[in-house]
Tab-separated table of C-alpha atoms in Angstrom:
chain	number	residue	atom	x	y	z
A	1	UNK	CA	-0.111	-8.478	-5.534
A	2	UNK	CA	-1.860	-11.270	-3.750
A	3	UNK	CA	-0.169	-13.508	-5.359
A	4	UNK	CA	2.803	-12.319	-4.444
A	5	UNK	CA	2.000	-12.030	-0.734
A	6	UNK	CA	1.336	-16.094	-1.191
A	7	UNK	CA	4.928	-16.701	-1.932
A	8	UNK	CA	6.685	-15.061	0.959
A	9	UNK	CA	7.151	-18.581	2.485
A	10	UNK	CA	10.431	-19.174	0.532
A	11	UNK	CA	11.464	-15.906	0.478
A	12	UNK	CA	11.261	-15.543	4.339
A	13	UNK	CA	13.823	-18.751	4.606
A	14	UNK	CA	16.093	-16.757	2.655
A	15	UNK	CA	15.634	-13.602	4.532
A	16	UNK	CA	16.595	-15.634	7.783
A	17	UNK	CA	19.399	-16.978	6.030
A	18	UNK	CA	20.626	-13.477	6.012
A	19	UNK	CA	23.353	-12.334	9.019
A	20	UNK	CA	21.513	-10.055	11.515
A	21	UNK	CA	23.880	-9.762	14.487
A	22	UNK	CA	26.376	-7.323	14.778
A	23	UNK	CA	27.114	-3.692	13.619
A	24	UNK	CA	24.455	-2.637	10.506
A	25	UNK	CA	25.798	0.231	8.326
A	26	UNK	CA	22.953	3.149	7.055
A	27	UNK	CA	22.474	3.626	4.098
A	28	UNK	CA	24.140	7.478	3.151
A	29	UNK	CA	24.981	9.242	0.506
A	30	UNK	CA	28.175	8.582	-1.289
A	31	UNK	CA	30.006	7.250	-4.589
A	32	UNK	CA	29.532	3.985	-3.966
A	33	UNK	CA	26.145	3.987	-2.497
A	34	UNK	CA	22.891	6.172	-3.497
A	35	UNK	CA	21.414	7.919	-1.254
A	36	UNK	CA	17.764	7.319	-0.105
A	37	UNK	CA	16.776	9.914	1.932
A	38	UNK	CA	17.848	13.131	-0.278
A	39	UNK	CA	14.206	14.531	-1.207
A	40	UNK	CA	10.917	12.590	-0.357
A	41	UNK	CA	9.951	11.619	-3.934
A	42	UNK	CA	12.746	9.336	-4.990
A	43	UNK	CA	13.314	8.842	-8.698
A	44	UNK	CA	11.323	7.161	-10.926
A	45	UNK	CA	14.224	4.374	-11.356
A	46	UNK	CA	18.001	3.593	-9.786
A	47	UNK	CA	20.240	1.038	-10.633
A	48	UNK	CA	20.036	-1.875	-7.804
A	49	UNK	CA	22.857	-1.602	-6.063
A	50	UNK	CA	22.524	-4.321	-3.004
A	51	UNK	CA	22.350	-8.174	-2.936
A	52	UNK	CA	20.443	-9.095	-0.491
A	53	UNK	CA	17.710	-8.370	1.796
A	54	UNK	CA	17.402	-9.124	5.328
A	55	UNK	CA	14.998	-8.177	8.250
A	56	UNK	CA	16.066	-7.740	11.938
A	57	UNK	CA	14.114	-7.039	14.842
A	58	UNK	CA	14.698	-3.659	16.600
A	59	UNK	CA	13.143	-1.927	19.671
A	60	UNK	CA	11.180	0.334	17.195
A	61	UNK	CA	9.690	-2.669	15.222
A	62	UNK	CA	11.141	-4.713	12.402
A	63	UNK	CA	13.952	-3.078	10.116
A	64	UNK	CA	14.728	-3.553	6.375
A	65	UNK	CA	18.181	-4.567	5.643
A	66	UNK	CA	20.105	-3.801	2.078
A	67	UNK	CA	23.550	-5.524	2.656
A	68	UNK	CA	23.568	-5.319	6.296
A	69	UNK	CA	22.535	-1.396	5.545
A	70	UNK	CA	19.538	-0.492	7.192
A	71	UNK	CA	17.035	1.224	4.830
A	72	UNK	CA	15.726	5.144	5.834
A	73	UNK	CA	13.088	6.787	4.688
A	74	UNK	CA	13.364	10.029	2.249
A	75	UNK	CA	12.979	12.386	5.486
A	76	UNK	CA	16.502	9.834	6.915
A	77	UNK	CA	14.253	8.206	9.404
A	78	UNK	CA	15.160	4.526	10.360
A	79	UNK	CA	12.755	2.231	8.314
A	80	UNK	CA	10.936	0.669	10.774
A	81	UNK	CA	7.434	-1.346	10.747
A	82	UNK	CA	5.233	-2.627	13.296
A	83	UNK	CA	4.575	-6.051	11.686
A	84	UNK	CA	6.384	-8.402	10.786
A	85	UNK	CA	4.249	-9.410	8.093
A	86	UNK	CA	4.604	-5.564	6.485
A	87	UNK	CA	8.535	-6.215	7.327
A	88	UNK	CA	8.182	-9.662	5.171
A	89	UNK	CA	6.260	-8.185	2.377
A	90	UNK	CA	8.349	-4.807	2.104
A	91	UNK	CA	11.185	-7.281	1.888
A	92	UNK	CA	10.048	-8.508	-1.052
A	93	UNK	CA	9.160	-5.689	-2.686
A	94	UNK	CA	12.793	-5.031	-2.982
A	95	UNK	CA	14.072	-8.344	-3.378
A	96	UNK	CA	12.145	-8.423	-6.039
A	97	UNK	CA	13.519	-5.775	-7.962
A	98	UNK	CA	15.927	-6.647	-11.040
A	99	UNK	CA	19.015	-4.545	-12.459
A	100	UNK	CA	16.976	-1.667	-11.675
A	101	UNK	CA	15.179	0.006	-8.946
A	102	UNK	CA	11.575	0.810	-9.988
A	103	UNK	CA	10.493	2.671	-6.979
A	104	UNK	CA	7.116	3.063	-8.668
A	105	UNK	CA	6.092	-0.533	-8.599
A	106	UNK	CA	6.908	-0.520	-4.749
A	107	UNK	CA	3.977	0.844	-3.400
A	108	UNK	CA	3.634	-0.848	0.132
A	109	UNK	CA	7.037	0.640	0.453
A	110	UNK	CA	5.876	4.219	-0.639
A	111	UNK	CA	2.902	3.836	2.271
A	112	UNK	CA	5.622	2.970	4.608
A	113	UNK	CA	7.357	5.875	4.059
A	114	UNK	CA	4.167	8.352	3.937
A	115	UNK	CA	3.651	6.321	7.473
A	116	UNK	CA	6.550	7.257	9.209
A	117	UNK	CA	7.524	10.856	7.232
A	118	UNK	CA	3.760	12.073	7.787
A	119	UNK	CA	4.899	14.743	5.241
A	120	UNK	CA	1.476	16.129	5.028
A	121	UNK	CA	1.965	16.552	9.249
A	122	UNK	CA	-2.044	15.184	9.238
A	123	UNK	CA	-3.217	13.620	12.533
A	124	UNK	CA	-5.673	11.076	12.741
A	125	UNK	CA	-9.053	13.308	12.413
A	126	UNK	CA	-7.623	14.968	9.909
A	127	UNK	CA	-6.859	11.510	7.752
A	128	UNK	CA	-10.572	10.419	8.762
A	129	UNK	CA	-11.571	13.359	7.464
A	130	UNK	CA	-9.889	13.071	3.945
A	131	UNK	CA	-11.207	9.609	3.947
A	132	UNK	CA	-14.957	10.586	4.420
A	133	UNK	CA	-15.423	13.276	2.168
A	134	UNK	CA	-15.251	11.247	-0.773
A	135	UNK	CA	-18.860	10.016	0.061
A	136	UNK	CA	-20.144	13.163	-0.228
A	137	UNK	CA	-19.672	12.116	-4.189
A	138	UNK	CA	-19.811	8.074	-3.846
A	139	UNK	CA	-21.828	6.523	-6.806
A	140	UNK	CA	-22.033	3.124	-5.109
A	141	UNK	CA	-24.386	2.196	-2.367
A	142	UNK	CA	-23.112	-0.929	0.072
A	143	UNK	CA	-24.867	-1.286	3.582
A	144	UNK	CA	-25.141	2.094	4.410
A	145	UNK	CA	-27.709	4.266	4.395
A	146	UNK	CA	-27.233	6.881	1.660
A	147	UNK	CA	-30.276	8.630	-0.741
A	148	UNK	CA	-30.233	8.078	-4.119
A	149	UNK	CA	-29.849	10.944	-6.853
A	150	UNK	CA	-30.473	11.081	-10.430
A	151	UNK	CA	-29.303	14.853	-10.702
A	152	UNK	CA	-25.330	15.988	-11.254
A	153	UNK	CA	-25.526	16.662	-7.407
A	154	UNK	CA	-24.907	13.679	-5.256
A	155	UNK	CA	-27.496	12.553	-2.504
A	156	UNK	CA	-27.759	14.067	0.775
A	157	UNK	CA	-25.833	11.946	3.307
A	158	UNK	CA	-27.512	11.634	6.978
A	159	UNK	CA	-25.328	12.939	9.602
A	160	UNK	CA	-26.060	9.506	11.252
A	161	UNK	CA	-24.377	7.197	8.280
A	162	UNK	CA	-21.609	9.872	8.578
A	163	UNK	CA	-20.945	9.367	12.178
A	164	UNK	CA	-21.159	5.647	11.931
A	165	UNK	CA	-18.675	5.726	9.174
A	166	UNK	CA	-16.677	7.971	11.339
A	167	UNK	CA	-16.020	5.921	14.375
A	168	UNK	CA	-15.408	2.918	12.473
A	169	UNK	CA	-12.594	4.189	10.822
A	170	UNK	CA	-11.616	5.638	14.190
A	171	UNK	CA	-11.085	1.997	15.454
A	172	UNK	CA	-8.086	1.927	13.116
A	173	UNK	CA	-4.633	3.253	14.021
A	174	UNK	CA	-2.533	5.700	12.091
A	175	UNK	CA	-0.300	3.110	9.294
A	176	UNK	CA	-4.078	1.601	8.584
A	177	UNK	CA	-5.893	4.700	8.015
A	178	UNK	CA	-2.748	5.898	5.667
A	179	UNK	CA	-3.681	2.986	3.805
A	180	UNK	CA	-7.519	3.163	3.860
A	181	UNK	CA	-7.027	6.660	2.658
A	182	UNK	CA	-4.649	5.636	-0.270
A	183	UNK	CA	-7.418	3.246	-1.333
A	184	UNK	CA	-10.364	5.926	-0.972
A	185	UNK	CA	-7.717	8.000	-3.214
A	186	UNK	CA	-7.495	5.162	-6.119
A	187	UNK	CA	-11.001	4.082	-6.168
A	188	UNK	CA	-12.973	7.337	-5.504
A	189	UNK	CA	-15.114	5.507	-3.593
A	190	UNK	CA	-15.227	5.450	0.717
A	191	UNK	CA	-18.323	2.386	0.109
A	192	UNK	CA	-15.848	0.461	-2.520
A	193	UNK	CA	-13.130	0.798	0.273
A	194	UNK	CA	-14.623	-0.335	3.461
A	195	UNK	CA	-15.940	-2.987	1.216
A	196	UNK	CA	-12.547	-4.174	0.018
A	197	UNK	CA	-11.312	-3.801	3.358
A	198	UNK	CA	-14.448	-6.117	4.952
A	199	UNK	CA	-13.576	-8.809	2.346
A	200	UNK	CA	-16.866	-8.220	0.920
A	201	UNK	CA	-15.474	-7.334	-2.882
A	202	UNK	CA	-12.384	-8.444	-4.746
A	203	UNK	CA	-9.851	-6.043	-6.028
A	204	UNK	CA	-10.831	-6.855	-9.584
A	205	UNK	CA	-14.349	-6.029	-8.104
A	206	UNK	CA	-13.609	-2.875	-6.465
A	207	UNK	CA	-12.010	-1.876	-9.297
A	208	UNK	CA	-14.537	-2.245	-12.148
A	209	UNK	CA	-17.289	-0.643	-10.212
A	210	UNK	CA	-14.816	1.847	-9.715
A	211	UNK	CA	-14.594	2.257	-13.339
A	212	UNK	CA	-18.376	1.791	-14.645
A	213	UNK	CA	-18.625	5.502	-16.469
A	214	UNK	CA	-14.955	4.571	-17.942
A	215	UNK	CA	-15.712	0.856	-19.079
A	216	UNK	CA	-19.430	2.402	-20.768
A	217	UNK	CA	-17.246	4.928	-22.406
A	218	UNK	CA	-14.767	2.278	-23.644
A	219	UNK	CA	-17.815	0.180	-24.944
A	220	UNK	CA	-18.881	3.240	-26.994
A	221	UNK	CA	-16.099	4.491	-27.963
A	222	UNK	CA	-13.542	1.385	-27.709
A	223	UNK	CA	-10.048	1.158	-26.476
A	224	UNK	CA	-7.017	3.075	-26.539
A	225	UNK	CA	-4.240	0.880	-27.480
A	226	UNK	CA	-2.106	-0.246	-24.095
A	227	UNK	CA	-3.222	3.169	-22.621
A	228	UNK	CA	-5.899	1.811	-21.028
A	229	UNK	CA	-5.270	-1.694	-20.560
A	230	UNK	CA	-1.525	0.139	-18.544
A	231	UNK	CA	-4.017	2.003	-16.402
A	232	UNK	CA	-6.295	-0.361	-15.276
A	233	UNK	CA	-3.540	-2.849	-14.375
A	234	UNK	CA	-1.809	-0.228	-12.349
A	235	UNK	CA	-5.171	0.837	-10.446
A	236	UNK	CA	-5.447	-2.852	-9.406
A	237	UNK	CA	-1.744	-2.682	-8.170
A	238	UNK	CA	-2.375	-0.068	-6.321
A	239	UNK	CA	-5.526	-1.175	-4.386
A	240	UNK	CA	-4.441	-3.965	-4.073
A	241	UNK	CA	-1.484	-2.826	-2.307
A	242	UNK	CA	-2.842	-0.699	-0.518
A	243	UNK	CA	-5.579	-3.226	1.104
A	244	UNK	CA	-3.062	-5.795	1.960
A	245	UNK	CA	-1.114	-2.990	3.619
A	246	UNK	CA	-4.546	-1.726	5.926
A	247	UNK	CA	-4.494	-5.762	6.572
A	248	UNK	CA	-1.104	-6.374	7.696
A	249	UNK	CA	-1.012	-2.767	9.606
A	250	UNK	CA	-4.495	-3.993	11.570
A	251	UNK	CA	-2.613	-7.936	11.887
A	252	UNK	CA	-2.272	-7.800	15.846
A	253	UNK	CA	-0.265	-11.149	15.704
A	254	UNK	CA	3.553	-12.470	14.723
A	255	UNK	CA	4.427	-14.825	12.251
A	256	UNK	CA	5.696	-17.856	13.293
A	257	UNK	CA	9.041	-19.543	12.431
A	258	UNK	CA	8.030	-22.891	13.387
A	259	UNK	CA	4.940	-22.190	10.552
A	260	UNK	CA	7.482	-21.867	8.041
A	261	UNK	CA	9.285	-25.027	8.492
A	262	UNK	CA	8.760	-27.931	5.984
C-alpha cells in the first residue's frame, strides 16, 4: 500500500491529462452501465466497465471521475473528498483495477464511502467511544499508563489514561476517526493504533504484535497452507490502508502541480 501511494506521481499526470470541463454524467443504473449505489455492500467483483479516471475539483471537495461519470456512493451520494491527496489515491485504487472490479481490494475507497454514508448514523463520541473500548482488552503497553495482568481479565485502566486517550482522539475530525476506528477494528489493539498513527511502529510491526498468540500458535502447531499466509497479507492491506487514509484525512495542505513537474 505504501508503495503504491509512492507512485501516484505518474499517475497524477495522467489524471490531469483527463478532460474536466464541461457537463459530467452520474453514474446510474442501466444496460450499459452498472449501477453503484443499489445496496451499500457492493459485490464482491464487477466487470470494469470505464477507461479512465479523472479528478475534478467541486465546491464539496475533490470528485472521482469514471469516463467523465462522477462516482456515488452506495447510499447515491456524490463521491466527494476533502483532500486531494485521498482524491489522488482513491484514483488509483480504481485505475488500478484490471478486467475486473475487485471492490474488496479497494479499501480506502470502502472508508470513503462509510465516511460520507455514515450508515451506522454514529457521531463523533460515539466513534471515540468504539475506538476506546478496545483497551479495556489491549495486550500491548506503549506510553500510556495501563496495569499489568497475568489473569484472563485484563488490567484495570485509570480513568486518567482514559481521558487522555479520549481528547486526543477528539483532536481528530470525523473521515480520520472512521479510519482510526477501522484500524482499532483490524489490529485489536487502541495502543498498536495510535502507535501506527504516531509513526512510532511500521505496519509490518503493528501487525505482528498484533498477531503474537497467532504466530506462537503457528510455531507450535505450524502453518496452514496459503490460509494463513492470505490472511496476514490482507491484515497488512488493511492497516495499512487504513493509516494512510487517517494521514491524508488529517493532511491540512494541497498538493502542488508545480511539485509534479519534471
Amino acid at each position: 500500500m505504501w508503495r503504491r501511494c509512492l507512485c501516484l506521481r505518474d499517475r497524477w499526470r495522467r489524471l490531469l491529462n483527463q478532460p474536466s470541463g464541461g457537463p459530467t454524467a452520474t453514474v446510474r443504473t442501466g444496460a450499459n452501465i452498472p449501477s453503484l449505489s443499489r445496496a451499500y455492500a457492493p459485490p464482491a467483483e464487477r466487470k470494469r466497465f470505464y477507461q479512465n479516471v479523472s479528478i475534478t475539483q467541486g465546491e464539496g471537495g475533490f470528485e472521482i471521475n469514471l469516463d467523465r461519470r462522477k462516482l456515488k456512493t452506495p447510499q447515491a451520494k456524490l463521491f466527494t473528498v476533502p483532500s486531494e491527496a485521498l482524491a489522488i489515491a482513491v484514483a488509483t485504487e480504481w485505475d488500478c483495477q484490471q478486467d475486473t472490479i475487485k471492490f474488496y481490494t479497494m479499501h480506502l475507497t470502502t472508508l470513503c464511502n462509510t465516511s460520507l454514508d455514515n450508515p451506522t448514523q454514529r457521531n463523533k463520541d460515539q466513534l471515540i467511544r468504539a475506538a476506546v473500548k478496545f483497551l479495556d482488552t489491549d495486550t500491548i503497553w506503549y506510553g500510556v499508563e495501563i496495569g499489568s495482568s497475568t489473569s484472563i481479565m485484563g488490567p484495570s485502566i485509570p480513568d486518567r489514561t482514559r481521558e487522555v486517550l479520549v481528547s486526543h482522539l477528539a483532536s481528530y475530525n470525523m473521515w480520520a476517526l472512521q479510519g482510526i476506528e477501522f484500524v482499532v477494528s483490524q489490529l485489536k489493539s487502541m495502543v498498536l493504533t495510535l502507535g501506527l498513527i504516531d509513526l512510532r511502529l511500521t505496519v509490518e510491526q503493528a501487525v505482528l504484535l498484533s498477531r503474537l498468540e497467532e504466530e506462537y500458535q503457528i510455531q507450535k502447531w505450524g502453518n496452514v497452507e496459503w490460509a494463513h499466509d492470505y490472511e496476514l497479507q490482507e491484515l497488512r492491506a488493511r492497516t495499512a490502508a487504513g493509516a494512510l487514509f487517517v494521514h491524508l484525512c488529517s493532511e491540512s495542505t494541497t498538493i502542488r502541480h508545480k511539485l509534479l513537474q519534471d
